[in-house]
mmCIF file of C-alpha atoms and ligand atoms in Angstrom:
data_model
loop_
_atom_site.group_PDB
_atom_site.id
_atom_site.type_symbol
_atom_site.label_atom_id
_atom_site.label_comp_id
_atom_site.label_asym_id
_atom_site.label_seq_id
_atom_site.Cartn_x
_atom_site.Cartn_y
_atom_site.Cartn_z
ATOM 1 C CA UNK A 198 0.000 0.000 0.000
ATOM 2 C CA UNK A 199 2.847 2.395 0.791
ATOM 3 C CA UNK A 200 5.276 1.040 -1.760
ATOM 4 C CA UNK A 201 5.553 4.296 -3.660
ATOM 5 C CA UNK A 202 5.387 6.478 -0.592
ATOM 6 C CA UNK A 203 8.982 6.587 0.614
ATOM 7 C CA UNK A 204 8.113 8.050 4.014
ATOM 8 C CA UNK A 205 6.914 4.607 5.015
ATOM 9 C CA UNK A 206 8.855 1.374 5.049
ATOM 10 C CA UNK A 207 7.252 -1.743 3.644
ATOM 11 C CA UNK A 208 4.716 -3.605 5.737
ATOM 12 C CA UNK A 209 6.440 -6.946 6.116
ATOM 13 C CA UNK A 210 5.210 -8.418 9.387
ATOM 14 C CA UNK A 211 1.911 -9.710 10.703
ATOM 15 C CA UNK A 212 1.557 -6.697 13.003
ATOM 16 C CA UNK A 213 2.729 -3.948 10.660
ATOM 17 C CA UNK A 214 -0.776 -3.293 9.338
ATOM 18 C CA UNK A 215 -2.226 -2.927 12.847
ATOM 19 C CA UNK A 216 0.513 -0.526 13.925
ATOM 20 C CA UNK A 217 0.053 1.593 10.796
ATOM 21 C CA UNK A 218 -3.744 1.666 11.113
ATOM 22 C CA UNK A 219 -3.460 2.969 14.667
ATOM 23 C CA UNK A 220 -0.812 5.457 13.615
ATOM 24 C CA UNK A 221 -2.945 6.831 10.790
ATOM 25 C CA UNK A 222 -5.946 7.036 13.052
ATOM 26 C CA UNK A 223 -3.932 9.160 15.512
ATOM 27 C CA UNK A 224 -2.742 11.379 12.658
ATOM 28 C CA UNK A 225 -6.309 11.729 11.373
ATOM 29 C CA UNK A 226 -7.736 12.642 14.797
ATOM 30 C CA UNK A 227 -4.938 15.149 15.410
ATOM 31 C CA UNK A 228 -5.307 16.590 11.914
ATOM 32 C CA UNK A 229 -9.081 16.870 12.211
ATOM 33 C CA UNK A 230 -8.906 18.828 15.463
ATOM 34 C CA UNK A 231 -5.965 20.954 14.320
ATOM 35 C CA UNK A 232 -7.956 22.019 11.251
ATOM 36 C CA UNK A 233 -11.205 22.465 13.211
ATOM 37 C CA UNK A 234 -9.532 24.683 15.829
ATOM 38 C CA UNK A 235 -7.582 26.714 13.270
ATOM 39 C CA UNK A 236 -10.728 27.423 11.249
ATOM 40 C CA UNK A 237 -12.671 28.339 14.411
ATOM 41 C CA UNK A 238 -9.914 30.743 15.465
ATOM 42 C CA UNK A 239 -10.014 32.492 12.110
ATOM 43 C CA UNK A 240 -13.827 32.682 11.940
ATOM 44 C CA UNK A 241 -14.132 33.927 15.514
ATOM 45 C CA UNK A 242 -11.343 36.455 15.054
ATOM 46 C CA UNK A 243 -13.131 37.919 12.070
ATOM 47 C CA UNK A 244 -16.681 37.635 13.337
ATOM 48 C CA UNK A 245 -16.144 38.918 16.879
ATOM 49 C CA UNK A 246 -13.464 41.480 16.235
ATOM 50 C CA UNK A 247 -13.940 44.931 17.789
ATOM 51 C CA UNK A 248 -15.528 47.136 15.149
ATOM 52 C CA UNK A 249 -16.071 50.350 17.129
ATOM 53 C CA UNK A 250 -13.824 51.753 19.878
ATOM 54 C CA UNK A 251 -16.603 51.674 22.499
ATOM 55 C CA UNK A 252 -17.617 48.013 21.964
ATOM 56 C CA UNK A 253 -17.484 45.857 25.090
ATOM 57 C CA UNK A 254 -17.871 42.068 25.070
ATOM 58 C CA UNK A 255 -20.858 40.370 26.696
ATOM 59 C CA UNK A 256 -20.210 38.843 30.101
ATOM 60 C CA UNK A 257 -20.715 35.029 29.990
ATOM 61 C CA UNK A 258 -20.897 32.830 33.090
ATOM 62 C CA UNK A 259 -20.429 29.338 31.743
ATOM 63 C CA UNK A 260 -22.565 26.812 29.912
ATOM 64 C CA UNK A 261 -23.131 23.412 31.468
ATOM 65 C CA UNK A 262 -24.079 21.787 28.171
ATOM 66 C CA UNK A 263 -20.939 23.069 26.472
ATOM 67 C CA UNK A 264 -18.660 22.032 29.316
ATOM 68 C CA UNK A 265 -20.123 18.533 29.499
ATOM 69 C CA UNK A 266 -19.729 18.206 25.734
ATOM 70 C CA UNK A 267 -16.070 19.232 25.672
ATOM 71 C CA UNK A 268 -15.298 16.883 28.534
ATOM 72 C CA UNK A 269 -17.228 13.829 27.438
ATOM 73 C CA UNK A 270 -16.368 13.881 23.727
ATOM 74 C CA UNK A 271 -12.573 13.907 24.278
ATOM 75 C CA UNK A 272 -12.977 11.292 27.033
ATOM 76 C CA UNK A 273 -14.726 8.916 24.650
ATOM 77 C CA UNK A 274 -12.094 9.539 21.965
ATOM 78 C CA UNK A 275 -9.090 8.963 24.240
ATOM 79 C CA UNK A 276 -10.641 5.865 25.827
ATOM 80 C CA UNK A 277 -11.176 4.467 22.362
ATOM 81 C CA UNK A 278 -7.523 5.219 21.526
ATOM 82 C CA UNK A 279 -6.459 3.618 24.816
ATOM 83 C CA UNK A 280 -8.392 0.427 24.146
ATOM 84 C CA UNK A 281 -7.120 0.137 20.605
ATOM 85 C CA UNK A 282 -3.460 0.860 21.488
ATOM 86 C CA UNK A 283 -3.577 -1.516 24.446
ATOM 87 C CA UNK A 284 -4.715 -4.357 22.218
ATOM 88 C CA UNK A 285 -1.945 -3.629 19.673
ATOM 89 C CA UNK A 286 0.583 -3.320 22.497
ATOM 90 C CA UNK A 287 -0.434 -6.647 24.012
ATOM 91 C CA UNK A 288 -0.195 -8.333 20.637
ATOM 92 C CA UNK A 289 3.317 -6.936 20.169
ATOM 93 C CA UNK A 290 4.534 -7.759 23.668
ATOM 94 C CA UNK A 291 3.315 -11.350 23.927
ATOM 95 C CA UNK A 292 5.022 -13.827 21.625
ATOM 96 C CA UNK A 293 2.690 -16.607 20.482
ATOM 97 C CA UNK A 294 3.275 -20.117 21.808
ATOM 98 C CA UNK A 295 5.580 -22.201 19.711
ATOM 99 C CA UNK A 296 7.547 -19.247 18.398
ATOM 100 C CA UNK A 297 10.981 -20.069 17.049
ATOM 101 C CA UNK A 298 13.781 -18.949 19.378
ATOM 102 C CA UNK A 299 16.785 -16.978 18.172
ATOM 103 C CA UNK A 300 19.371 -15.311 20.409
ATOM 104 C CA UNK A 301 20.830 -11.847 19.900
ATOM 105 C CA UNK A 302 23.760 -10.083 21.529
ATOM 106 C CA UNK A 303 24.330 -6.375 20.984
ATOM 107 C CA UNK A 304 27.803 -4.956 21.472
ATOM 108 C CA UNK A 305 29.746 -1.916 20.324
ATOM 109 C CA UNK A 306 29.162 -2.005 17.404
ATOM 110 C CA UNK A 307 27.564 -5.076 15.974
ATOM 111 C CA UNK A 308 24.688 -7.506 16.271
ATOM 112 C CA UNK A 309 25.677 -11.087 17.005
ATOM 113 C CA UNK A 310 23.031 -13.671 16.289
ATOM 114 C CA UNK A 311 22.950 -17.320 17.371
ATOM 115 C CA UNK A 312 20.473 -19.880 16.112
ATOM 116 C CA UNK A 313 19.676 -22.790 18.450
ATOM 117 C CA UNK A 314 20.717 -25.189 15.694
ATOM 118 C CA UNK A 315 24.214 -23.746 15.772
ATOM 119 C CA UNK A 316 24.475 -21.186 12.998
ATOM 120 C CA UNK A 317 25.856 -17.822 13.986
ATOM 121 C CA UNK A 318 25.840 -14.597 12.048
ATOM 122 C CA UNK A 319 26.838 -10.983 12.468
ATOM 123 C CA UNK A 320 24.679 -8.043 11.396
ATOM 124 C CA UNK A 321 22.456 -10.458 9.509
ATOM 125 C CA UNK A 322 19.489 -12.434 10.665
ATOM 126 C CA UNK A 323 18.015 -15.161 8.503
ATOM 127 C CA UNK A 324 14.447 -16.158 9.312
ATOM 128 C CA UNK A 325 11.735 -18.168 7.568
ATOM 129 C CA UNK A 326 8.656 -16.397 6.286
ATOM 130 C CA UNK A 327 5.323 -17.006 8.035
ATOM 131 C CA UNK A 328 6.672 -18.254 11.359
ATOM 132 C CA UNK A 329 6.626 -16.344 14.615
ATOM 133 C CA UNK A 330 10.193 -15.616 15.720
ATOM 134 C CA UNK A 331 11.058 -14.810 19.305
ATOM 135 C CA UNK A 332 14.329 -13.017 19.960
ATOM 136 C CA UNK A 333 15.997 -13.215 23.365
ATOM 137 C CA UNK A 334 18.444 -10.344 23.515
ATOM 138 C CA UNK A 335 21.286 -9.289 25.774
ATOM 139 C CA UNK A 336 23.952 -6.595 25.648
ATOM 140 C CA UNK A 337 27.643 -6.965 26.312
ATOM 141 C CA UNK A 338 28.265 -3.293 27.103
ATOM 142 C CA UNK A 339 25.793 -0.419 26.831
ATOM 143 C CA UNK A 340 22.138 -0.009 25.909
ATOM 144 C CA UNK A 341 21.347 -0.724 22.281
ATOM 145 C CA UNK A 342 17.981 -0.961 20.613
ATOM 146 C CA UNK A 343 16.916 -3.496 18.012
ATOM 147 C CA UNK A 344 14.654 -1.933 15.396
ATOM 148 C CA UNK A 345 13.245 -3.363 12.191
ATOM 149 C CA UNK A 346 11.098 -0.663 10.571
ATOM 150 C CA UNK A 347 9.475 -2.991 8.047
ATOM 151 C CA UNK A 348 8.226 -5.175 10.911
ATOM 152 C CA UNK A 349 7.236 -2.178 13.104
ATOM 153 C CA UNK A 350 8.999 -3.705 16.109
ATOM 154 C CA UNK A 351 11.642 -2.284 18.383
ATOM 155 C CA UNK A 352 13.078 -3.242 21.766
ATOM 156 C CA UNK A 353 15.928 -1.993 23.889
ATOM 157 C CA UNK A 354 18.831 -4.356 24.454
ATOM 158 C CA UNK A 355 19.992 -3.703 27.978
ATOM 159 C CA UNK A 356 23.125 -4.872 29.812
ATOM 160 C CA UNK A 357 22.475 -7.134 32.771
ATOM 161 C CA UNK A 358 19.205 -8.625 31.603
ATOM 162 C CA UNK A 359 17.364 -10.229 28.727
ATOM 163 C CA UNK A 360 14.713 -8.513 26.708
ATOM 164 C CA UNK A 361 12.527 -10.180 24.134
ATOM 165 C CA UNK A 362 10.986 -9.193 20.860
ATOM 166 C CA UNK A 363 8.828 -11.158 18.466
ATOM 167 C CA UNK A 364 7.649 -10.812 14.898
ATOM 168 C CA UNK A 365 6.278 -12.878 12.066
ATOM 169 C CA UNK A 366 7.556 -11.894 8.650
ATOM 170 C CA UNK A 367 4.920 -12.010 5.938
ATOM 171 C CA UNK A 368 6.982 -11.796 2.779
ATOM 172 C CA UNK A 369 10.453 -12.881 1.717
ATOM 173 C CA UNK A 370 12.945 -10.120 1.249
ATOM 174 C CA UNK A 371 15.736 -8.132 2.835
ATOM 175 C CA UNK A 372 14.835 -5.627 5.507
ATOM 176 C CA UNK A 373 16.892 -3.040 7.347
ATOM 177 C CA UNK A 374 17.951 -3.606 10.927
ATOM 178 C CA UNK A 375 18.985 -0.563 12.944
ATOM 179 C CA UNK A 376 20.350 0.222 16.381
ATOM 180 C CA UNK A 377 18.166 3.066 17.612
ATOM 181 C CA UNK A 378 19.821 3.884 20.901
ATOM 182 C CA UNK A 379 22.902 6.108 20.761
ATOM 183 C CA UNK A 380 25.657 3.744 21.880
ATOM 184 C CA UNK A 381 28.936 5.455 21.061
ATOM 185 C CA UNK A 382 31.048 6.652 18.170
ATOM 186 C CA UNK A 383 29.934 4.076 15.630
ATOM 187 C CA UNK A 384 26.307 3.833 16.654
ATOM 188 C CA UNK A 385 25.224 4.821 13.152
ATOM 189 C CA UNK A 386 27.191 1.896 11.752
ATOM 190 C CA UNK A 387 25.454 -0.642 13.965
ATOM 191 C CA UNK A 388 23.100 -1.729 11.242
ATOM 192 C CA UNK A 389 22.286 -4.915 9.440
ATOM 193 C CA UNK A 390 19.770 -6.900 7.460
ATOM 194 C CA UNK A 391 16.958 -9.275 8.166
ATOM 195 C CA UNK A 392 16.842 -11.875 5.428
ATOM 196 C CA UNK A 393 13.383 -13.393 5.201
ATOM 197 C CA UNK A 394 13.457 -16.671 3.292
ATOM 198 C CA UNK A 395 11.029 -19.315 2.060
ATOM 199 C CA UNK A 396 10.885 -22.124 4.647
ATOM 200 C CA UNK A 397 12.702 -24.654 2.442
ATOM 201 C CA UNK A 398 15.464 -22.192 1.591
ATOM 202 C CA UNK A 399 15.763 -21.336 5.256
ATOM 203 C CA UNK A 400 16.142 -24.995 6.237
ATOM 204 C CA UNK A 401 18.883 -25.361 3.645
ATOM 205 C CA UNK A 402 20.602 -22.253 4.947
ATOM 206 C CA UNK A 403 20.326 -23.487 8.521
ATOM 207 C CA UNK A 404 21.832 -26.838 7.596
ATOM 208 C CA UNK A 405 24.758 -25.040 5.977
ATOM 209 C CA UNK A 406 26.189 -24.292 9.398
ATOM 210 C CA UNK A 407 26.736 -27.916 10.341
ATOM 211 C CA UNK A 408 29.791 -28.606 12.432
ATOM 212 C CA UNK A 409 29.427 -25.652 14.759
ATOM 213 C CA UNK A 410 27.329 -27.649 17.182
ATOM 214 C CA UNK A 411 23.982 -26.541 18.523
ATOM 215 C CA UNK A 412 23.631 -23.678 20.936
ATOM 216 C CA UNK A 413 22.633 -26.126 23.662
ATOM 217 C CA UNK A 414 25.703 -28.279 23.049
ATOM 218 C CA UNK A 415 27.944 -25.187 23.281
ATOM 219 C CA UNK A 416 26.155 -24.459 26.537
ATOM 220 C CA UNK A 417 26.726 -27.994 27.766
ATOM 221 C CA UNK A 418 30.436 -27.678 27.019
ATOM 222 C CA UNK A 419 30.563 -24.434 28.970
ATOM 223 C CA UNK A 420 28.608 -26.098 31.766
ATOM 224 C CA UNK A 421 31.336 -28.730 32.082
ATOM 225 C CA UNK A 422 34.192 -26.230 31.727
ATOM 226 C CA UNK A 423 32.851 -23.996 34.474
ATOM 227 C CA UNK A 424 32.330 -27.084 36.642
ATOM 228 C CA UNK A 425 28.633 -26.298 37.063
ATOM 229 C CA UNK A 426 28.127 -30.029 36.730
ATOM 230 C CA UNK A 427 29.778 -30.778 40.069
ATOM 231 C CA UNK A 428 26.849 -29.225 41.953
ATOM 232 C CA UNK A 429 24.026 -29.404 39.405
ATOM 233 C CA UNK A 430 23.846 -33.129 38.950
ATOM 234 C CA UNK A 431 20.965 -34.920 37.335
ATOM 235 C CA UNK A 432 20.557 -37.345 40.257
ATOM 236 C CA UNK A 433 19.659 -34.955 43.118
ATOM 237 C CA UNK A 434 22.878 -35.857 44.926
ATOM 238 C CA UNK A 435 24.375 -32.476 44.042
ATOM 239 C CA UNK A 436 24.336 -29.374 46.192
ATOM 240 C CA UNK A 437 22.520 -27.327 43.566
ATOM 241 C CA UNK A 438 19.041 -27.768 42.103
ATOM 242 C CA UNK A 439 18.524 -30.473 39.499
ATOM 243 C CA UNK A 440 18.226 -28.727 36.168
ATOM 244 C CA UNK A 441 16.541 -31.516 34.214
ATOM 245 C CA UNK A 442 12.973 -30.544 33.533
ATOM 246 C CA UNK A 443 13.349 -27.270 35.410
ATOM 247 C CA UNK A 444 12.930 -24.778 32.591
ATOM 248 C CA UNK A 445 9.515 -23.192 32.258
ATOM 249 C CA UNK A 446 8.277 -24.540 35.596
ATOM 250 C CA UNK A 447 6.939 -22.404 38.401
ATOM 251 C CA UNK A 448 9.237 -23.095 41.330
ATOM 252 C CA UNK A 449 9.161 -22.226 45.011
ATOM 253 C CA UNK A 450 11.703 -19.854 46.460
ATOM 254 C CA UNK A 451 13.558 -19.772 49.743
ATOM 255 C CA UNK A 452 11.586 -17.543 52.081
ATOM 256 C CA UNK A 453 8.321 -17.901 50.190
ATOM 257 C CA UNK A 454 7.048 -16.843 46.829
ATOM 258 C CA UNK A 455 7.438 -18.473 43.450
ATOM 259 C CA UNK A 456 9.101 -17.690 40.168
ATOM 260 C CA UNK A 457 8.789 -19.050 36.653
ATOM 261 C CA UNK A 458 12.149 -20.574 35.717
ATOM 262 C CA UNK A 459 12.411 -18.716 32.420
ATOM 263 C CA UNK A 460 15.380 -17.250 30.523
ATOM 264 C CA UNK A 461 15.610 -14.232 32.812
ATOM 265 C CA UNK A 462 15.539 -16.305 35.980
ATOM 266 C CA UNK A 463 18.232 -18.704 34.710
ATOM 267 C CA UNK A 464 20.385 -15.732 33.727
ATOM 268 C CA UNK A 465 19.935 -14.100 37.107
ATOM 269 C CA UNK A 466 20.761 -17.340 38.895
ATOM 270 C CA UNK A 467 24.095 -17.488 37.057
ATOM 271 C CA UNK A 468 25.264 -13.894 37.512
ATOM 272 C CA UNK A 469 23.554 -13.199 40.824
ATOM 273 C CA UNK A 470 22.831 -16.579 42.411
ATOM 274 C CA UNK A 471 21.909 -15.187 45.821
ATOM 275 C CA UNK A 472 19.055 -13.087 44.467
ATOM 276 C CA UNK A 473 16.360 -15.750 44.369
ATOM 277 C CA UNK A 474 17.284 -19.182 45.692
ATOM 278 C CA UNK A 475 15.135 -22.248 45.180
ATOM 279 C CA UNK A 476 13.447 -23.493 48.331
ATOM 280 C CA UNK A 477 15.476 -26.176 50.064
ATOM 281 C CA UNK A 478 18.917 -25.121 48.810
ATOM 282 C CA UNK A 479 21.805 -23.332 50.483
ATOM 283 C CA UNK A 480 23.256 -20.057 49.127
ATOM 284 C CA UNK A 481 26.494 -21.790 48.136
ATOM 285 C CA UNK A 482 26.836 -20.825 44.527
ATOM 286 C CA UNK A 483 29.473 -18.203 43.647
ATOM 287 C CA UNK A 484 28.588 -15.476 41.205
ATOM 288 C CA UNK A 485 29.680 -15.822 37.621
ATOM 289 C CA UNK A 486 29.229 -12.124 36.925
ATOM 290 C CA UNK A 487 31.905 -10.995 34.490
ATOM 291 C CA UNK A 488 33.227 -14.517 33.981
ATOM 292 C CA UNK A 489 30.886 -15.537 31.201
ATOM 293 C CA UNK A 490 30.305 -13.556 28.032
ATOM 294 C CA UNK A 491 26.790 -12.567 27.090
ATOM 295 C CA UNK A 492 26.876 -15.194 24.347
ATOM 296 C CA UNK A 493 28.025 -17.763 26.875
ATOM 297 C CA UNK A 494 25.048 -16.902 29.072
ATOM 298 C CA UNK A 495 22.709 -17.424 26.151
ATOM 299 C CA UNK A 496 24.352 -20.795 25.464
ATOM 300 C CA UNK A 497 23.956 -21.862 29.077
ATOM 301 C CA UNK A 498 20.332 -20.771 29.038
ATOM 302 C CA UNK A 499 19.779 -22.748 25.831
ATOM 303 C CA UNK A 500 21.375 -25.767 27.502
ATOM 304 C CA UNK A 501 19.178 -25.525 30.593
ATOM 305 C CA UNK A 502 16.227 -25.064 28.269
ATOM 306 C CA UNK A 503 17.159 -28.205 26.369
ATOM 307 C CA UNK A 504 17.070 -30.119 29.652
ATOM 308 C CA UNK A 505 13.412 -29.207 30.023
ATOM 309 C CA UNK A 506 12.555 -31.962 27.601
ATOM 310 C CA UNK A 507 13.936 -34.548 30.002
ATOM 311 C CA UNK A 508 11.547 -35.578 32.768
ATOM 312 C CA UNK A 509 12.673 -34.082 36.057
ATOM 313 C CA UNK A 510 12.908 -37.173 38.185
ATOM 314 C CA UNK A 511 13.407 -35.365 41.457
ATOM 315 C CA UNK A 512 11.651 -32.060 40.920
ATOM 316 C CA UNK A 513 9.654 -31.099 43.976
ATOM 317 C CA UNK A 514 6.917 -29.597 41.819
ATOM 318 C CA UNK A 515 4.121 -32.131 41.908
ATOM 319 C CA UNK A 516 3.369 -33.324 38.433
ATOM 320 C CA UNK A 517 0.170 -35.226 37.889
ATOM 321 C CA UNK A 518 0.295 -38.569 36.118
ATOM 322 C CA UNK A 519 -0.071 -38.305 32.424
HETATM 323 CU CU1 CUA B 786 24.070 0.095 19.388
HETATM 324 CU CU2 CUA B 786 23.392 2.318 18.875
#
């Protein structure tokens, strides 16, 4: 629709149309009232101007009908805008179930991408068309922001935590990727491309990276190297929680409360293990803050995630019989 209108990038994701519709509605409402008020100012200025030196304006003491009208009409309009934007916002912020996971690290000044199957790329992201993609993103240094105009999605990439972003590309092609948070001298060069491919072509591309090992297997290697395996053993004889089957579960914490063992919780437990300890365990684990690169953290998270498939033999969480 906006192909020949260079102010707008292509609409290439499932949500782009919704975002644009809302945007144009806001423009239209603003434009309508800007024009209405400007015309009223001109008409009133002409019509009620002082025509003789002794003219004095009539004294007016309010109009209930008018005041109710100018309160209620804007209220209805802004509530409508609120409802509409909230629904678009929720759609953008909640990745659908079964989305494909890809991991992103921002650093001065490049985007490093890791696919769970093992392929890595820099300043390029290959994805299949028509599948929801969920990005888990971390930063190695300062705040960056991952922005794909054609998909109408953007999210900050913040040191010390994971942020997520999802999209579903609707047509094959090459789309600009930008960093939209000023991050130092070469911020403007921190750009790249999203390559949206037909599913078969994507599978072929993905297979082309054979030999690098999957993300989870890199994580497993790291897990052994860092000696995590001495405490986190699969047989509940270790001093740390059993990780098999842990990911995605709601677990109980020391001192009450629960947490979903998601990417962010696993990350926190590695860099700041004392923050939220699983019920029944001692605060023995040292921090790994600064000892593992952001990519390494993503690999470890992918490894722990891969263990979710295994049945957690000794998990305290009561699982009903299947
Ligand atoms: Cu990274 Cu700007």
